[in-house]
PDB file of C-alpha atoms in Angstrom:
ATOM      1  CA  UNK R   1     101.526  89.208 104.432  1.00 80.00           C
ATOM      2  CA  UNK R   2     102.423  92.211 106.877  1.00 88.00           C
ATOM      3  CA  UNK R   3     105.257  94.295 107.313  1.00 89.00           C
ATOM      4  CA  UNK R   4     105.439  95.951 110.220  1.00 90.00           C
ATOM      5  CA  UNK R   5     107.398  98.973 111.765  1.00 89.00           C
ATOM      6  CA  UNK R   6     108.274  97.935 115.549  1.00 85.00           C
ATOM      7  CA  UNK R   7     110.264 101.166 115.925  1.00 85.00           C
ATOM      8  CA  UNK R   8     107.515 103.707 115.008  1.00 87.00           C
ATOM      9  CA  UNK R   9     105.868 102.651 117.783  1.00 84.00           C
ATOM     10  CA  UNK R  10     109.103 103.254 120.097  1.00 84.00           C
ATOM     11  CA  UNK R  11     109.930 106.432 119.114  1.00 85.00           C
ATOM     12  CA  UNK R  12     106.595 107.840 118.590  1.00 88.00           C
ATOM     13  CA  UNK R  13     102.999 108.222 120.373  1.00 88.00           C
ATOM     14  CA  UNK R  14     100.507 107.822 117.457  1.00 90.00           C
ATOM     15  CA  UNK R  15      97.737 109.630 117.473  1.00 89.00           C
ATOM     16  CA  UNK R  16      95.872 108.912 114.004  1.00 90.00           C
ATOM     17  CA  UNK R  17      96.426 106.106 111.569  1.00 93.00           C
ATOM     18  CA  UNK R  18      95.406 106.190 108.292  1.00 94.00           C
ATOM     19  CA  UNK R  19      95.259 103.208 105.330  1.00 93.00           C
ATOM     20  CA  UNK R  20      96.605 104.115 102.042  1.00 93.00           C
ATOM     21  CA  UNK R  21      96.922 102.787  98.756  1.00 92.00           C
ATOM     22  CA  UNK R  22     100.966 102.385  97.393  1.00 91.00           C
ATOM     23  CA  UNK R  23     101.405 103.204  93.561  1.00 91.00           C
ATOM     24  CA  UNK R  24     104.036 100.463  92.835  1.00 88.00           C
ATOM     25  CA  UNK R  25     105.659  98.457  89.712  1.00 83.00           C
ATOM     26  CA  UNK R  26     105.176  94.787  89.216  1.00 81.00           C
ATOM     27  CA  UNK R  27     108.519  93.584  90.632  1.00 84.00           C
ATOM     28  CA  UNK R  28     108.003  95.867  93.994  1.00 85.00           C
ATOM     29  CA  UNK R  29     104.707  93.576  94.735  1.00 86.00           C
ATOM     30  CA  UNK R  30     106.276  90.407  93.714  1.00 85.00           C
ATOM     31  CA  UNK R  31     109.286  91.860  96.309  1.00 86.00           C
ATOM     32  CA  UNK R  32     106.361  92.654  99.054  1.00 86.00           C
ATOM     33  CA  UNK R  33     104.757  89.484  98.984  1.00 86.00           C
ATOM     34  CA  UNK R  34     107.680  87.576  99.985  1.00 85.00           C
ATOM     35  CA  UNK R  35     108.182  89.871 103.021  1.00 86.00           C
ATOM     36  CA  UNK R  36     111.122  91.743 101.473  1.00 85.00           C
ATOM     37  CA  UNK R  37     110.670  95.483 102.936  1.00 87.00           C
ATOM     38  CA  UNK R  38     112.336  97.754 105.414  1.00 88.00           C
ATOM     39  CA  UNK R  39     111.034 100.826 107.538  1.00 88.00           C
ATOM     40  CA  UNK R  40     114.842 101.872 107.983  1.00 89.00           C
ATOM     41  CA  UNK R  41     114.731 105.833 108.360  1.00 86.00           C
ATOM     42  CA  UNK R  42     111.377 106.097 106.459  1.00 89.00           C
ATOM     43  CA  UNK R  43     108.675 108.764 106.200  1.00 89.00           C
ATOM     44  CA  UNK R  44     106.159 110.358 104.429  1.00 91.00           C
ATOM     45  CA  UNK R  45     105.587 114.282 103.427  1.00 90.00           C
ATOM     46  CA  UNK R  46     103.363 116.134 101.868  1.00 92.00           C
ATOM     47  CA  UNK R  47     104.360 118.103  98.424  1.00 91.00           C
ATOM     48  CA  UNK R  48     101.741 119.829  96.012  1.00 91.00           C
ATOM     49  CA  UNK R  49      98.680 118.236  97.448  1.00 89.00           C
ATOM     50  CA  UNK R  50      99.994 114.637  97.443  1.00 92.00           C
ATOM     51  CA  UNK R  51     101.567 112.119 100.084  1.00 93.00           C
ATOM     52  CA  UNK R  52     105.002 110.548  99.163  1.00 93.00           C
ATOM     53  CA  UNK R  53     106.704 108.395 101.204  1.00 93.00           C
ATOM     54  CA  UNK R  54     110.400 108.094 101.356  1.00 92.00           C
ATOM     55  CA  UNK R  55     113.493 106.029 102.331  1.00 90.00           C
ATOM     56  CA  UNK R  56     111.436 102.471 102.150  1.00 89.00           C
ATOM     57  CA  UNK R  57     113.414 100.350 100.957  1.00 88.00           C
ATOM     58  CA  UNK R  58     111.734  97.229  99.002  1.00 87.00           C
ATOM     59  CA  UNK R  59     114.305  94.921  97.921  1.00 86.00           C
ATOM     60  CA  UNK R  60     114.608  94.295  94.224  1.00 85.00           C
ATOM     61  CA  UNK R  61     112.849  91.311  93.043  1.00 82.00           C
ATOM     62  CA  UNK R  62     114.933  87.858  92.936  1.00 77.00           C
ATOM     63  CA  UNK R  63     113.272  86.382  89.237  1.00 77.00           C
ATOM     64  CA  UNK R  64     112.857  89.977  87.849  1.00 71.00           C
ATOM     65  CA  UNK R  65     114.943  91.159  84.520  1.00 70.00           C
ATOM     66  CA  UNK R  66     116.660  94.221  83.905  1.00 72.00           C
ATOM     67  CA  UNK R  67     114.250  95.604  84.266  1.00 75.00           C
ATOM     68  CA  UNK R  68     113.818  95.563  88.146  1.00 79.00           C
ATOM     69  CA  UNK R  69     112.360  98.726  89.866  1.00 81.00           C
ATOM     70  CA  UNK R  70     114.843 101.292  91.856  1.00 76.00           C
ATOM     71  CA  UNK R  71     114.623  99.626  95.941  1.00 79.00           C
ATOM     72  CA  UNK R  72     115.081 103.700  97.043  1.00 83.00           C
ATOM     73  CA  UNK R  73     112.659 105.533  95.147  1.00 86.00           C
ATOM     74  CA  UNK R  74     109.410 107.677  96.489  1.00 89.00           C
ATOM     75  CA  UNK R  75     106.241 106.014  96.101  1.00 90.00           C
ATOM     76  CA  UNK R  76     103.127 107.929  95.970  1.00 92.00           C
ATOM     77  CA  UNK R  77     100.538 107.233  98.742  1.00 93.00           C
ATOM     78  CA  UNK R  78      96.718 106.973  97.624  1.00 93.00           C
ATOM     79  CA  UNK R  79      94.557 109.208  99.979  1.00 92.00           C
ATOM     80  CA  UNK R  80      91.326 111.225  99.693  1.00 93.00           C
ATOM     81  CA  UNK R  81      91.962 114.994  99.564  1.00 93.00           C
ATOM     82  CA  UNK R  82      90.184 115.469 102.810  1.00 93.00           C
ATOM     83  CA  UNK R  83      92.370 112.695 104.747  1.00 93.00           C
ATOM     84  CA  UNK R  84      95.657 114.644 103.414  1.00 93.00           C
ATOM     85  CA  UNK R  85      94.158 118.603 104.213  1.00 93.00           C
ATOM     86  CA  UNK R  86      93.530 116.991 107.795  1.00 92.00           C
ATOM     87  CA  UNK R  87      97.089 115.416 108.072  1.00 91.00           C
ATOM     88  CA  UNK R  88      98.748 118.367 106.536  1.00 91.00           C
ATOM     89  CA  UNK R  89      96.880 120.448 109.421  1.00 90.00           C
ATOM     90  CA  UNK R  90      97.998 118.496 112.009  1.00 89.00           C
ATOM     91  CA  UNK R  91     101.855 118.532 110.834  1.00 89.00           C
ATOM     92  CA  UNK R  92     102.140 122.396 110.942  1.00 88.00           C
ATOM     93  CA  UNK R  93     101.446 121.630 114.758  1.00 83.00           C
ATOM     94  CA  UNK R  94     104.645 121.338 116.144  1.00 82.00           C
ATOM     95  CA  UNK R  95     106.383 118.175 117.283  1.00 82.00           C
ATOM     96  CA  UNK R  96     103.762 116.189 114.644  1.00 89.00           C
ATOM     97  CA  UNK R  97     105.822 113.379 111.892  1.00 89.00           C
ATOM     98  CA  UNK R  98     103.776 111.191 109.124  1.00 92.00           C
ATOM     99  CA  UNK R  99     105.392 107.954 109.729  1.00 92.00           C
ATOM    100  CA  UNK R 100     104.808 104.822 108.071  1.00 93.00           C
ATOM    101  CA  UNK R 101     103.461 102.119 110.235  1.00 93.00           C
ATOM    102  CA  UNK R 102     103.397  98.803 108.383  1.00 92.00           C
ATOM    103  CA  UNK R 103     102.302  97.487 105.105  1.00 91.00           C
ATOM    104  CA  UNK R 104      99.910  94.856 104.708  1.00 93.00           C
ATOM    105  CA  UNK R 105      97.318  93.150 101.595  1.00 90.00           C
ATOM    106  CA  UNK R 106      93.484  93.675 102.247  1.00 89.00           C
ATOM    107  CA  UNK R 107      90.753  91.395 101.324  1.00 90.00           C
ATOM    108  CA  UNK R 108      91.101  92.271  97.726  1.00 91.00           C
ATOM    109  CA  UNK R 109      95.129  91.519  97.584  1.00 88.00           C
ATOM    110  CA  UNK R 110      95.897  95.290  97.168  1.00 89.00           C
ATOM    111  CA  UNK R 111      99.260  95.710  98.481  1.00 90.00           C
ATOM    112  CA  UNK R 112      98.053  98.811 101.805  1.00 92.00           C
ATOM    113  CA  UNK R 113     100.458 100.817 104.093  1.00 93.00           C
ATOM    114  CA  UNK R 114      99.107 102.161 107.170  1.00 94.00           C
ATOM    115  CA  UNK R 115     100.431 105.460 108.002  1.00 94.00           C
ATOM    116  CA  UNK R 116     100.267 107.533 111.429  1.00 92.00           C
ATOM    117  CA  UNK R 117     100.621 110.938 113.033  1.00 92.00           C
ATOM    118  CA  UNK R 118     103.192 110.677 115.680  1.00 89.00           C
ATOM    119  CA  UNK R 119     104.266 112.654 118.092  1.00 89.00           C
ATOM    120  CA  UNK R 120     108.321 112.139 118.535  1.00 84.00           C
ATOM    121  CA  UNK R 121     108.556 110.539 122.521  1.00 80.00           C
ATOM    122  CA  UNK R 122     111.204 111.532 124.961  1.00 82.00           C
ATOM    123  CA  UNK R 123     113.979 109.735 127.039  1.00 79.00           C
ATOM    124  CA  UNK R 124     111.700 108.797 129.721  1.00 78.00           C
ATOM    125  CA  UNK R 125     108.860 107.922 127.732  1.00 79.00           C
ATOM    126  CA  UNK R 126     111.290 105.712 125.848  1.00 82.00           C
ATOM    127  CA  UNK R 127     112.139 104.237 129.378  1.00 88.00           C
ATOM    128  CA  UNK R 128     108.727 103.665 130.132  1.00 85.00           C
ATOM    129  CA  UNK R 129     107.582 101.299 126.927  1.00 85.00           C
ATOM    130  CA  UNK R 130     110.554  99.461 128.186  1.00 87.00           C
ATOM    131  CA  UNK R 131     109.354  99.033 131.809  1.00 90.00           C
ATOM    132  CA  UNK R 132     105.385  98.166 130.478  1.00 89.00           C
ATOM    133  CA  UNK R 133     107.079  95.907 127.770  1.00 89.00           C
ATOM    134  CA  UNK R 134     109.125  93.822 130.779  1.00 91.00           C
ATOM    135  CA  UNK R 135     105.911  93.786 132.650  1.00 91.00           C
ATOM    136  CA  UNK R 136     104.317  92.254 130.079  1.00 92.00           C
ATOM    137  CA  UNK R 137     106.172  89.933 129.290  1.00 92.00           C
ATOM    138  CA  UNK R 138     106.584  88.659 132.851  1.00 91.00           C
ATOM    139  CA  UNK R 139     103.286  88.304 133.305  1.00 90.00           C
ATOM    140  CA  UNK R 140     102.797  86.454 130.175  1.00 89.00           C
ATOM    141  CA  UNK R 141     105.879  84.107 131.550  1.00 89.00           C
ATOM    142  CA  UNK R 142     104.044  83.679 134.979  1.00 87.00           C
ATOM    143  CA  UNK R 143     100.414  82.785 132.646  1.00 86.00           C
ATOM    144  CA  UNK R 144     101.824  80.397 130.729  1.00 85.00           C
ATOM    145  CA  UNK R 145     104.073  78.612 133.772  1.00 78.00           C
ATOM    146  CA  UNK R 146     100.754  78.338 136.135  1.00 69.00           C
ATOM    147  CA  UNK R 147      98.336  77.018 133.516  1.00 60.00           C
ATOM    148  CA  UNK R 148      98.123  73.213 133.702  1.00 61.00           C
TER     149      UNK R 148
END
């Protein structure tokens, strides 16, 4: 299972990425596992020594009861206090967001999101990923046509 955030990588040059454990309800994994999450306008700050992120939206869970978690709500982010002084250094530089990148279960099926420090991109950087994208792809096309 992985979730991943294809605009992050669009709109931002990311510099360091960093693992992080989600504090989550029942329902929201059950939700995760069958792929049901969306980046949409979401990222992550720092308040009182902790990492939140915000605006991820994890559908509700199709077999849960009333009791079904809130899809909008802040979830807490698990780091180590010396990851989050080291972020929170880097995003009083200027131009630096905490973005998150994708969501994924490691080896122990503990639900992970990867989070990065981006650095917004402009117009023409924008037009460039398109152009390398393109070129990519074509070459890819001209692989797959010559191979026998």
């Amino acid at each position: 299972m992985e979730i991943k955030n294809r605009s992050a990588y669009f709109e931002y040059f990311i510099d360091n990425k960093y693992d992080a454990g989600m504090v989550l309800q029942g329902t929201e994994v059950k939700s995760l596992r069958d792929g049901k999450a969306s980046f949409n306008d979401s990222y992550c700050l720092i308040h009182k020594g902790e990492v939140w992120v915000k605006n991820l939206h994890i559908a509700e869970y199709t077999h849960g009861s009333g009791n079904n978690h809130d899809p909008m709500r802040e979830r807490k982010l698990l780091l180590q206090k010396r990851e989050i002084k080291k972020i929170e250094s880097k995003l009083k530089e200027k131009g630096y967001t905490l973005i998150p990148l994708r969501i994924f279960l490691n080896e122990k099926n503990l639900v992970k999101i990867e989070i990065g420090l981006g650095k917004g991109k402009k117009m023409y950087d924008k037009r460039e990923s398109i152009k390398q994208r393109d070129v990519q792809r074509e070459m890819k096309r001209y692989l797959t046509k010559r191979t026998p």
